[in-house]
CSV table of C-alpha atoms (C1' of nucleotides) in Angstrom, one decimal:
chain,number,residue,atom,x,y,z
V,1,MET,CA,14.9,15.2,-0.3
V,2,PRO,CA,15.8,15.1,-3.2
V,3,GLY,CA,19.4,17.6,-4.2
V,4,PRO,CA,18.7,19.3,-8.1
V,5,PRO,CA,18.8,17.6,-11.6
V,6,PRO,CA,21.3,15.4,-12.2
V,7,THR,CA,23.9,17.5,-14.2
V,8,ALA,CA,24.1,15.3,-16.8
V,9,LEU,CA,19.7,15.9,-17.1
V,10,GLN,CA,20.7,19.8,-16.8
V,11,PRO,CA,20.0,22.4,-20.5
V,12,ARG,CA,22.8,22.6,-21.5
V,13,LYS,CA,22.8,26.5,-22.8
V,14,THR,CA,20.0,28.4,-22.2
V,15,PRO,CA,18.8,30.3,-26.5
V,16,ARG,CA,19.7,33.9,-25.9
V,17,GLN,CA,18.4,35.4,-29.8
V,18,SER,CA,14.7,35.2,-30.6
V,19,ARG,CA,15.4,32.5,-33.4
V,20,SER,CA,16.4,29.9,-31.4
V,21,ARG,CA,13.8,30.3,-28.9
V,22,VAL,CA,11.9,29.4,-31.9
V,23,THR,CA,14.3,26.3,-32.2
V,24,VAL,CA,14.2,24.9,-28.6
V,25,GLU,CA,10.4,25.5,-29.1
V,26,ALA,CA,9.8,23.4,-32.6
V,27,ILE,CA,12.6,20.6,-30.6
V,28,PHE,CA,9.9,20.8,-28.1
V,29,GLU,CA,6.9,19.9,-30.1
V,30,ALA,CA,8.4,17.5,-32.0
V,31,THR,CA,9.1,15.9,-29.5
V,32,ILE,CA,5.8,15.6,-28.4
V,33,GLN,CA,4.9,14.5,-31.3
V,34,VAL,CA,7.2,11.8,-32.0
V,35,LEU,CA,5.7,10.3,-28.4
V,36,LEU,CA,2.6,10.4,-29.6
V,37,ARG,CA,3.1,8.3,-32.5
V,38,GLY,CA,5.2,6.0,-31.2
V,39,GLY,CA,6.7,6.0,-27.9
V,40,MET,CA,9.9,6.0,-26.0
V,41,ASN,CA,11.0,3.1,-28.8
V,42,GLU,CA,10.6,5.3,-31.4
V,43,LEU,CA,12.0,8.6,-30.2
V,44,THR,CA,14.8,8.6,-32.0
V,45,THR,CA,17.5,12.0,-31.6
V,46,THR,CA,17.8,12.0,-35.8
V,47,ARG,CA,13.6,12.0,-35.9
V,48,VAL,CA,12.9,14.3,-33.6
V,49,ALA,CA,15.3,16.8,-35.4
V,50,GLU,CA,13.6,16.0,-38.9
V,51,ARG,CA,9.8,16.3,-37.3
V,52,ALA,CA,11.9,20.1,-35.4
V,53,GLY,CA,13.3,21.2,-38.9
V,54,VAL,CA,16.8,20.8,-37.6
V,55,SER,CA,19.6,19.2,-37.5
V,56,VAL,CA,20.4,16.9,-34.5
V,57,GLY,CA,23.7,19.1,-33.9
V,58,THR,CA,21.3,21.8,-33.3
V,59,MET,CA,19.6,20.0,-30.4
V,60,TYR,CA,22.7,18.7,-29.1
V,61,GLN,CA,23.4,22.7,-28.3
V,62,TYR,CA,21.0,22.7,-26.1
V,63,PHE,CA,20.1,19.0,-24.4
V,64,PRO,CA,23.5,17.2,-23.4
V,65,ASN,CA,21.6,14.6,-24.3
V,66,LYS,CA,18.4,12.3,-25.7
V,67,GLN,CA,17.4,11.8,-21.5
V,68,ALA,CA,18.1,15.9,-20.7
V,69,LEU,CA,15.5,16.8,-23.3
V,70,VAL,CA,12.6,14.4,-22.4
V,71,TYR,CA,13.4,15.4,-18.8
V,72,ALA,CA,13.3,19.0,-19.9
V,73,LEU,CA,9.9,18.1,-21.7
V,74,ASN,CA,8.5,17.0,-18.5
V,75,ALA,CA,9.7,19.4,-16.1
V,76,ARG,CA,8.1,22.1,-18.1
V,77,TYR,CA,5.2,20.0,-18.3
V,78,LEU,CA,5.0,19.9,-14.7
V,79,ASP,CA,5.9,23.4,-14.1
V,80,ALA,CA,2.7,24.8,-15.8
V,81,LEU,CA,0.7,21.9,-13.8
V,82,ALA,CA,2.0,23.1,-10.8
V,83,ALA,CA,1.2,27.0,-12.1
V,84,ARG,CA,-2.5,26.1,-12.3
V,85,ILE,CA,-2.8,24.0,-9.6
V,86,GLU,CA,-1.1,26.5,-7.3
V,87,ALA,CA,-3.1,29.6,-9.3
V,88,THR,CA,-6.7,27.9,-8.0
V,89,CYS,CA,-5.5,27.5,-4.7
V,90,ARG,CA,-5.2,31.0,-4.3
V,91,GLU,CA,-8.0,31.9,-5.9
V,92,HIS,CA,-9.8,29.2,-3.2
V,93,ALA,CA,-8.7,30.5,-0.2
V,94,GLY,CA,-11.6,30.7,2.8
V,95,ALA,CA,-13.7,29.3,0.9
V,96,PRO,CA,-15.7,26.2,2.4
V,97,LEU,CA,-14.5,22.5,2.1
V,98,GLY,CA,-17.1,22.1,-0.6
V,99,GLN,CA,-15.5,24.3,-3.1
V,100,MET,CA,-11.9,23.8,-2.5
V,101,VAL,CA,-12.6,20.0,-3.8
V,102,GLU,CA,-14.6,20.7,-6.2
V,103,ALA,CA,-12.1,23.6,-7.9
V,104,LEU,CA,-8.7,21.3,-7.7
V,105,ILE,CA,-10.5,18.1,-9.4
V,106,ASN,CA,-11.8,20.5,-11.7
V,107,THR,CA,-8.6,22.1,-12.8
V,108,TYR,CA,-6.5,18.6,-12.2
V,109,TRP,CA,-8.6,16.4,-14.6
V,110,THR,CA,-9.2,20.1,-16.8
V,111,ALA,CA,-5.2,19.9,-17.7
V,112,LYS,CA,-5.1,16.5,-17.6
V,113,THR,CA,-8.3,15.9,-20.7
V,114,GLU,CA,-8.0,19.0,-22.0
V,115,ARG,CA,-4.5,17.2,-24.5
V,116,ALA,CA,-4.8,13.7,-23.5
V,117,ASP,CA,-2.9,12.2,-25.5
V,118,VAL,CA,-0.3,14.1,-24.4
V,119,THR,CA,-0.8,13.6,-21.3
V,120,ARG,CA,-1.0,10.2,-22.2
V,121,ALA,CA,2.7,10.1,-23.8
V,122,LEU,CA,4.1,12.6,-20.9
V,123,TYR,CA,2.8,10.0,-18.4
V,124,ARG,CA,4.8,7.3,-19.9
V,125,SER,CA,7.5,8.9,-21.8
V,126,VAL,CA,8.4,10.0,-17.6
V,127,ALA,CA,9.0,5.8,-16.7
V,128,GLU,CA,12.3,5.8,-18.1
V,129,LEU,CA,13.5,8.8,-16.2
V,130,ASN,CA,15.0,9.0,-13.2
V,131,ASN,CA,11.9,11.1,-12.6
V,132,ASP,CA,12.4,10.7,-8.6
V,133,VAL,CA,13.9,14.2,-8.5
V,134,LEU,CA,11.1,15.9,-10.9
V,135,ILE,CA,7.9,13.6,-9.0
V,136,HIS,CA,9.6,15.0,-5.9
V,137,ALA,CA,9.7,19.1,-6.6
V,138,PHE,CA,6.2,18.9,-8.3
V,139,ALA,CA,4.3,16.5,-5.6
V,140,GLU,CA,6.6,19.3,-2.9
V,141,ARG,CA,5.5,22.5,-4.9
V,142,VAL,CA,2.0,21.3,-4.7
V,143,ASP,CA,1.5,20.5,-1.4
V,144,ARG,CA,2.0,23.7,-0.3
V,145,ALA,CA,0.4,25.0,-2.4
V,146,THR,CA,-3.5,22.8,-1.5
V,147,THR,CA,-2.6,22.4,2.7
V,148,GLU,CA,-2.2,25.9,2.5
V,149,MET,CA,-5.8,26.4,1.0
V,150,LEU,CA,-7.2,23.7,3.5
V,151,ALA,CA,-5.8,25.1,6.4
V,152,SER,CA,-7.3,28.0,5.4
V,153,ALA,CA,-11.2,26.7,4.6
V,154,CYS,CA,-14.0,28.3,6.8
V,155,ASP,CA,-16.0,25.7,7.8
V,156,ALA,CA,-13.6,23.5,9.2
V,157,VAL,CA,-10.8,22.6,11.5
V,158,PHE,CA,-8.0,20.6,10.7
V,159,PRO,CA,-5.9,18.1,13.5
V,160,ASP,CA,-4.0,17.5,11.2
V,161,VAL,CA,-3.3,19.1,7.8
V,162,PRO,CA,-0.9,17.5,6.1
V,163,ARG,CA,-2.4,14.3,6.5
V,164,ALA,CA,-5.7,14.8,5.1
V,165,ASN,CA,-3.7,16.8,1.9
V,166,LEU,CA,-1.9,13.7,1.2
V,167,ALA,CA,-5.2,12.3,1.7
V,168,LEU,CA,-7.3,14.4,-0.8
V,169,VAL,CA,-4.1,15.3,-3.2
V,170,THR,CA,-3.2,11.3,-3.1
V,171,VAL,CA,-6.7,10.0,-4.1
V,172,ILE,CA,-7.0,12.3,-6.7
V,173,TYR,CA,-4.1,12.4,-8.7
V,174,GLY,CA,-4.2,9.0,-8.5
V,175,THR,CA,-7.9,7.8,-9.5
V,176,VAL,CA,-7.3,10.5,-12.7
V,177,ARG,CA,-4.2,9.0,-13.8
V,178,ASN,CA,-5.7,5.2,-13.7
V,179,ALA,CA,-8.5,6.7,-15.5
V,180,PHE,CA,-6.6,7.5,-18.4
V,181,GLU,CA,-5.2,4.3,-17.8
V,182,ARG,CA,-8.1,1.8,-18.4
V,183,GLY,CA,-9.5,4.5,-21.4
V,184,VAL,CA,-12.6,4.8,-20.1
V,185,SER,CA,-15.5,6.8,-21.8
V,186,ASP,CA,-16.6,10.0,-21.7
V,187,GLN,CA,-19.3,8.8,-19.8
V,188,GLU,CA,-17.3,6.9,-17.7
V,189,ALA,CA,-15.6,9.7,-17.1
V,190,ALA,CA,-18.0,12.1,-16.1
V,191,ALA,CA,-19.5,10.0,-13.6
V,192,LEU,CA,-16.1,8.5,-12.1
V,193,ARG,CA,-15.3,12.0,-11.8
V,194,GLN,CA,-18.7,12.8,-9.8
V,195,ASP,CA,-18.6,9.9,-7.8
V,196,LEU,CA,-14.5,11.5,-6.9
V,197,THR,CA,-16.0,14.2,-6.2
V,198,THR,CA,-18.5,12.5,-3.5
V,199,MET,CA,-16.1,10.4,-2.0
V,200,CYS,CA,-13.8,13.5,-1.4
V,201,ARG,CA,-16.6,16.0,0.1
V,202,ALA,CA,-17.6,13.2,2.4
V,203,TYR,CA,-13.8,12.6,3.6
V,204,LEU,CA,-13.9,15.8,4.9
V,205,ALA,CA,-17.2,16.2,6.3
V,206,ASN,CA,-15.2,15.0,9.4
V,207,PHE,CA,-13.8,18.0,9.8
V,208,ARG,CA,-16.4,19.9,9.0
V,209,ALA,CA,-16.8,22.9,12.5
E,1,MET,CA,-12.0,-4.4,-27.2
E,2,PRO,CA,-9.4,-5.7,-27.8
E,3,GLY,CA,-8.4,-8.5,-29.3
E,4,PRO,CA,-5.7,-11.0,-29.0
E,5,PRO,CA,-1.6,-10.1,-28.8
E,6,PRO,CA,-0.1,-9.6,-31.1
E,7,THR,CA,1.7,-12.4,-32.4
E,8,ALA,CA,5.4,-10.7,-32.5
E,9,LEU,CA,4.6,-10.0,-28.3
E,10,GLN,CA,3.5,-14.1,-27.9
E,11,PRO,CA,5.6,-17.0,-26.5
E,12,ARG,CA,7.6,-18.8,-28.7
E,13,LYS,CA,7.4,-21.9,-27.1
E,14,THR,CA,6.0,-23.2,-24.1
E,15,PRO,CA,9.0,-26.0,-22.2
E,16,ARG,CA,8.4,-29.2,-21.8
E,17,GLN,CA,10.7,-30.2,-20.1
E,18,SER,CA,11.1,-29.8,-16.3
E,19,ARG,CA,15.1,-28.3,-17.2
E,20,SER,CA,13.5,-26.1,-19.2
E,21,ARG,CA,10.9,-24.7,-17.1
E,22,VAL,CA,14.1,-24.2,-14.4
E,23,THR,CA,14.9,-22.1,-17.4
E,24,VAL,CA,12.6,-19.9,-18.0
E,25,GLU,CA,11.6,-19.2,-14.5
E,26,ALA,CA,15.7,-18.4,-14.3
E,27,ILE,CA,14.7,-15.7,-16.9
E,28,PHE,CA,12.2,-13.9,-16.0
E,29,GLU,CA,13.6,-13.4,-12.4
E,30,ALA,CA,16.7,-12.3,-14.4
E,31,THR,CA,14.3,-10.2,-16.0
E,32,ILE,CA,13.1,-8.2,-12.7
E,33,GLN,CA,16.2,-8.6,-11.2
E,34,VAL,CA,17.6,-6.1,-14.1
E,35,LEU,CA,15.2,-4.4,-14.4
E,36,LEU,CA,15.4,-3.4,-10.9
E,37,ARG,CA,19.1,-1.9,-11.2
E,38,GLY,CA,18.6,0.1,-14.2
E,39,GLY,CA,15.0,0.2,-15.2
E,40,MET,CA,13.8,0.1,-19.5
E,41,ASN,CA,17.4,1.7,-20.7
E,42,GLU,CA,19.2,-1.2,-19.7
E,43,LEU,CA,18.0,-4.0,-19.5
E,44,THR,CA,19.3,-6.2,-22.9
E,45,THR,CA,19.0,-9.2,-23.6
E,46,THR,CA,22.8,-10.2,-23.3
E,47,ARG,CA,22.3,-9.1,-19.9
E,48,VAL,CA,19.5,-10.8,-18.9
E,49,ALA,CA,20.7,-14.2,-20.1
E,50,GLU,CA,24.1,-13.4,-18.5
E,51,ARG,CA,22.5,-12.8,-15.0
E,52,ALA,CA,20.2,-16.1,-15.8
E,53,GLY,CA,23.1,-18.0,-16.7
E,54,VAL,CA,22.2,-18.8,-19.7
E,55,SER,CA,23.0,-18.5,-22.9
E,56,VAL,CA,21.1,-15.4,-25.4
E,57,GLY,CA,20.1,-18.4,-27.7
E,58,THR,CA,17.7,-20.2,-24.8
E,59,MET,CA,16.2,-16.8,-23.9
E,60,TYR,CA,15.3,-16.7,-28.1
E,61,GLN,CA,13.8,-19.7,-27.8
E,62,TYR,CA,11.3,-18.9,-25.6
E,63,PHE,CA,10.7,-15.4,-26.0
E,64,PRO,CA,10.4,-14.1,-29.9
E,65,ASN,CA,12.4,-10.5,-29.0
E,66,LYS,CA,12.9,-8.6,-26.0
E,67,GLN,CA,9.5,-7.1,-25.7
E,68,ALA,CA,7.9,-10.4,-25.7
E,69,LEU,CA,9.8,-11.2,-22.4
E,70,VAL,CA,9.0,-8.1,-20.7
E,71,TYR,CA,5.4,-8.4,-21.5
E,72,ALA,CA,4.8,-12.5,-20.7
E,73,LEU,CA,6.7,-10.6,-17.6
E,74,ASN,CA,3.7,-8.5,-16.4
E,75,ALA,CA,1.1,-10.8,-17.6
E,76,ARG,CA,2.2,-13.3,-15.2
E,77,TYR,CA,2.3,-11.0,-12.6
E,78,LEU,CA,-1.4,-9.2,-13.8
E,79,ASP,CA,-2.7,-12.6,-13.5
E,80,ALA,CA,-0.9,-13.2,-10.3
E,81,LEU,CA,-2.7,-10.4,-9.0
E,82,ALA,CA,-5.6,-10.6,-10.4
E,83,ALA,CA,-6.1,-13.8,-8.8
E,84,ARG,CA,-5.6,-12.6,-5.9
E,85,ILE,CA,-8.3,-10.4,-6.0
E,86,GLU,CA,-10.6,-12.9,-7.2
E,87,ALA,CA,-9.9,-15.5,-4.0
E,88,THR,CA,-10.9,-12.0,-2.2
E,89,CYS,CA,-14.1,-11.1,-3.9
E,90,ARG,CA,-14.9,-14.6,-3.7
E,91,GLU,CA,-13.7,-15.0,0.3
E,92,HIS,CA,-16.6,-11.8,0.7
E,93,ALA,CA,-19.4,-12.9,-0.4
E,94,GLY,CA,-22.5,-11.5,0.8
E,95,ALA,CA,-20.7,-9.5,3.4
E,96,PRO,CA,-21.6,-6.0,4.1
E,97,LEU,CA,-20.3,-3.6,2.2
E,98,GLY,CA,-17.4,-2.1,5.0
E,99,GLN,CA,-15.7,-5.6,5.1
E,100,MET,CA,-15.9,-6.0,1.2
E,101,VAL,CA,-14.2,-2.5,1.2
E,102,GLU,CA,-11.4,-3.7,4.0
E,103,ALA,CA,-10.9,-6.7,2.1
E,104,LEU,CA,-10.6,-5.4,-1.2
E,105,ILE,CA,-8.0,-2.0,-0.3
E,106,ASN,CA,-6.3,-5.1,1.8
E,107,THR,CA,-5.7,-7.2,-0.9
E,108,TYR,CA,-4.3,-4.7,-2.9
E,109,TRP,CA,-2.2,-3.2,-0.7
E,110,THR,CA,-0.3,-5.8,0.7
E,111,ALA,CA,0.0,-7.1,-2.9
E,112,LYS,CA,1.8,-4.4,-4.6
E,113,THR,CA,3.8,-3.9,-1.2
E,114,GLU,CA,5.1,-7.0,-0.6
E,115,ARG,CA,8.0,-6.2,-3.2
E,116,ALA,CA,7.2,-2.9,-3.7
E,117,ASP,CA,10.5,-3.0,-5.6
E,118,VAL,CA,9.3,-5.2,-8.0
E,119,THR,CA,6.6,-3.7,-8.4
E,120,ARG,CA,7.9,-0.6,-9.1
E,121,ALA,CA,10.5,-1.8,-11.6
E,122,LEU,CA,7.0,-3.7,-12.5
E,123,TYR,CA,5.2,-0.5,-13.5
E,124,ARG,CA,8.0,1.4,-15.2
E,125,SER,CA,8.4,-1.1,-17.3
E,126,VAL,CA,4.9,-2.1,-18.6
E,127,ALA,CA,4.8,1.9,-19.4
E,128,GLU,CA,7.3,1.4,-22.7
E,129,LEU,CA,4.8,-1.9,-24.0
E,130,ASN,CA,1.8,-1.5,-26.0
E,131,ASN,CA,-0.2,-2.3,-22.6
E,132,ASP,CA,-3.4,-1.7,-23.8
E,133,VAL,CA,-4.7,-5.4,-24.6
E,134,LEU,CA,-2.7,-6.1,-21.4
E,135,ILE,CA,-4.3,-3.1,-19.4
E,136,HIS,CA,-8.2,-4.0,-20.5
E,137,ALA,CA,-7.6,-7.8,-19.9
E,138,PHE,CA,-6.8,-7.3,-16.5
E,139,ALA,CA,-9.5,-4.7,-16.3
E,140,GLU,CA,-11.8,-7.0,-16.8
E,141,ARG,CA,-11.2,-9.3,-15.6
E,142,VAL,CA,-10.9,-7.7,-12.5
E,143,ASP,CA,-14.4,-5.8,-13.0
E,144,ARG,CA,-16.1,-9.4,-13.5
E,145,ALA,CA,-15.2,-10.4,-10.1
E,146,THR,CA,-15.3,-7.2,-8.6
E,147,THR,CA,-18.7,-6.1,-9.3
E,148,GLU,CA,-20.0,-9.7,-8.5
E,149,MET,CA,-18.9,-8.9,-4.9
E,150,LEU,CA,-20.5,-5.6,-4.5
E,151,ALA,CA,-23.7,-7.2,-5.6
E,152,SER,CA,-23.9,-9.5,-3.3
E,153,ALA,CA,-23.3,-6.7,-0.2
E,154,CYS,CA,-25.8,-8.4,2.3
E,155,ASP,CA,-26.6,-4.0,3.0
E,156,ALA,CA,-26.9,-2.2,0.3
E,157,VAL,CA,-28.8,-2.2,-2.9
E,158,PHE,CA,-27.0,-0.6,-6.0
E,159,PRO,CA,-28.8,1.5,-8.7
E,160,ASP,CA,-26.0,0.9,-10.9
E,161,VAL,CA,-22.8,-1.8,-10.1
E,162,PRO,CA,-21.0,-1.4,-12.4
E,163,ARG,CA,-21.0,2.2,-11.7
E,164,ALA,CA,-20.1,1.8,-8.5
E,165,ASN,CA,-17.5,-1.1,-9.1
E,166,LEU,CA,-15.7,1.4,-11.6
E,167,ALA,CA,-15.2,4.3,-9.2
E,168,LEU,CA,-14.1,2.4,-6.5
E,169,VAL,CA,-11.5,0.0,-8.2
E,170,THR,CA,-10.9,3.3,-9.8
E,171,VAL,CA,-10.3,4.9,-6.8
E,172,ILE,CA,-8.6,1.9,-5.3
E,173,TYR,CA,-6.4,1.2,-7.8
E,174,GLY,CA,-4.9,4.7,-8.5
E,175,THR,CA,-4.7,5.8,-5.0
E,176,VAL,CA,-1.7,3.2,-4.8
E,177,ARG,CA,-0.1,3.6,-7.5
E,178,ASN,CA,-0.1,7.2,-6.7
E,179,ALA,CA,1.4,6.6,-3.5
E,180,PHE,CA,3.8,4.4,-4.7
E,181,GLU,CA,5.5,7.1,-6.9
E,182,ARG,CA,5.7,9.9,-4.2
E,183,GLY,CA,7.5,7.3,-2.3
E,184,VAL,CA,5.1,7.7,0.7
E,185,SER,CA,7.0,6.7,4.4
E,186,ASP,CA,5.8,3.6,6.0
E,187,GLN,CA,3.6,6.5,8.3
E,188,GLU,CA,2.3,8.1,5.9
E,189,ALA,CA,1.0,4.8,4.0
E,190,ALA,CA,-0.5,3.7,7.0
E,191,ALA,CA,-2.7,7.1,7.2
E,192,LEU,CA,-3.3,7.0,3.6
E,193,ARG,CA,-4.9,3.6,4.1
E,194,GLN,CA,-6.9,4.4,6.6
E,195,ASP,CA,-8.3,7.0,5.6
E,196,LEU,CA,-9.0,6.1,1.5
E,197,THR,CA,-10.8,3.5,3.6
E,198,THR,CA,-12.6,5.4,5.6
E,199,MET,CA,-13.2,7.4,2.1
E,200,CYS,CA,-14.7,4.7,0.4
E,201,ARG,CA,-17.3,3.5,3.6
E,202,ALA,CA,-18.2,6.7,3.2
E,203,TYR,CA,-19.1,6.3,-0.4
E,204,LEU,CA,-20.9,3.6,0.0
E,205,ALA,CA,-22.7,4.2,2.7
E,206,ASN,CA,-24.6,6.3,0.1
E,207,PHE,CA,-26.5,2.4,-0.9
E,208,ARG,CA,-27.0,1.5,2.4
E,209,ALA,CA,-30.3,-0.7,2.2
U,1,DC,C1',19.5,-48.9,-24.6
U,2,DC,C1',19.2,-45.5,-29.0
U,3,DA,C1',16.8,-43.1,-31.8
U,4,DA,C1',14.4,-38.5,-31.6
U,5,DA,C1',12.4,-35.2,-29.1
U,6,DA,C1',13.9,-31.2,-26.4
U,7,DC,C1',17.3,-28.0,-25.0
U,8,DC,C1',21.3,-25.6,-25.2
U,9,DT,C1',25.2,-22.4,-26.5
U,10,DG,C1',27.6,-17.9,-28.1
U,11,DA,C1',30.0,-16.3,-31.6
U,12,DA,C1',29.5,-13.2,-35.3
U,13,DG,C1',26.1,-10.5,-38.6
U,14,DC,C1',24.1,-7.2,-39.4
U,15,DC,C1',21.4,-2.5,-38.1
U,16,DT,C1',20.1,1.3,-35.4
U,17,DT,C1',21.4,5.2,-32.1
U,18,DC,C1',24.3,9.0,-29.8
U,19,DC,C1',27.0,12.2,-29.8
U,20,DT,C1',30.9,15.0,-32.7
U,21,DC,C1',33.1,18.4,-34.9
U,22,DA,C1',34.9,21.1,-38.8
U,23,DT,C1',32.8,24.5,-40.9
U,24,DA,C1',29.0,27.8,-42.7
U,25,DT,C1',26.0,30.7,-41.7
U,26,DT,C1',22.6,34.7,-39.0
U,27,DC,C1',23.0,37.7,-35.7
U,28,DT,C1',23.6,42.0,-32.7
U,29,DG,C1',25.6,45.6,-30.7
U,30,DA,C1',28.9,49.7,-31.6
B,1,DT,C1',29.8,48.9,-40.8
B,2,DC,C1',32.1,44.8,-39.2
B,3,DA,C1',33.7,41.8,-36.0
B,4,DG,C1',32.4,38.7,-32.5
B,5,DA,C1',29.3,36.2,-30.7
B,6,DA,C1',25.6,33.0,-31.2
B,7,DT,C1',23.6,29.5,-33.9
B,8,DA,C1',22.6,25.9,-37.5
B,9,DT,C1',24.5,21.8,-40.1
B,10,DG,C1',24.5,16.7,-41.2
B,11,DA,C1',28.1,13.2,-42.2
B,12,DG,C1',30.3,9.8,-39.7
B,13,DG,C1',33.0,7.7,-35.8
B,14,DA,C1',32.0,4.7,-32.6
B,15,DA,C1',30.0,1.8,-29.4
B,16,DG,C1',26.3,-1.2,-28.9
B,17,DG,C1',22.5,-3.9,-28.8
B,18,DC,C1',19.5,-7.1,-30.7
B,19,DT,C1',18.7,-11.9,-33.1
B,20,DT,C1',20.0,-15.9,-36.0
B,21,DC,C1',22.2,-20.2,-37.3
B,22,DA,C1',25.3,-24.7,-37.3
B,23,DG,C1',26.3,-27.3,-34.4
B,24,DG,C1',26.7,-29.8,-29.5
B,25,DT,C1',24.8,-32.2,-24.8
B,26,DT,C1',20.3,-33.6,-22.3
B,27,DT,C1',16.2,-35.8,-21.6
B,28,DT,C1',12.8,-38.8,-22.9
B,29,DG,C1',10.0,-43.3,-25.0
B,30,DG,C1',10.2,-47.0,-26.3
DNA sequence: CCAAAACCTGAAGCCTTCCTCATATTCTGA
DNA sequence: TCAGAATATGAGGAAGGCTTCAGGTTTTGG
């Protein structure tokens, strides 16, 4: 049961005028760029500010420290990802299991690969954070959506929905991530994705009504 | 095709006398401990040396820099892990598919969970390394073993062994890792592990002779 | 037993980084 | 229009980290 994010990691103040919204946006984008080039080791406040075209002081007006910046960036990313998954789940409420699996894998896979380098950079950056809160919040939110979807399947009845859900999402998210880390080729990725779908379908077949 | 590890990351010299072997061992252990406490951010050379009961200078006699230390630690861990997987694969050459899957999952899962905190710490530490070389070397070595095992199955014939292998290992390794990151309970873990086995078996059933 | 090799020490130099703050600029609302 | 709020600046203080090296101690091989 994760509490709220540590106060030391919360944003300092939220931009009110449009110019500052642009600034914050630039800072986020710059952070990604720096992360892409040199990873966490070379992510310095000066470098980010420089790349964003603002001064260090400006950065510190919105983020109390460096960690908070990376934290916010990841929170932002996960929020968008969760929203996409939720949308997929809504769209497939009441559908047959097969379609659900395919849709879920498709959404997740696409979200991760459409900007593969960014995904990788974030995967790495989040590793040095106190990411438990982030991860849990994300997991909880997304679990709610997928569980609900599964329970609504028109051609299945689950003796234990949360269990089936956990198996599904863990396998899917884990596989995608591992595929990333291995740096599989496009060909391999395509085959892998197909096989992953096969596996999930075969698993869910056990619950056919 | 990854080359050899960057020279900047190679150990400086290998201990010859037994006392220095003890020292190096202590340094490794200390590194793990420090990593456990505070992660990469708090891993400083001074702290590691202090915890190991040696002076900083000693550390630098064996590792040219801090990164090399973490690199070596991970290389060591992956080497042991690979050895265990290879052993499992040898033991199950010619066995039926079902047993192979179960054994592989068992070995990997056990290896990761018997010292869960260490596993987690290393997962995190490796994220800030130039880990491509490490990952690839590990993957290649382990793939060789598992592929060979699969090909030897007494009750199956694969149209494309490497493909089936990639699917299997990516799903297994990825799932285990993701389970870690979510911090699943023991109960959930047990169920998940069972379901993972079910999935893999169902997948492999497609190749039954 | 002794010389050479291996090993260990830890204070100190150098460098980078984070973050603040006093000041300047821009915007908003009445 | 203009006062006050919001935003931006960037040099510099303070802290801490990495790494070296000159000089000790221990071990080994003969």
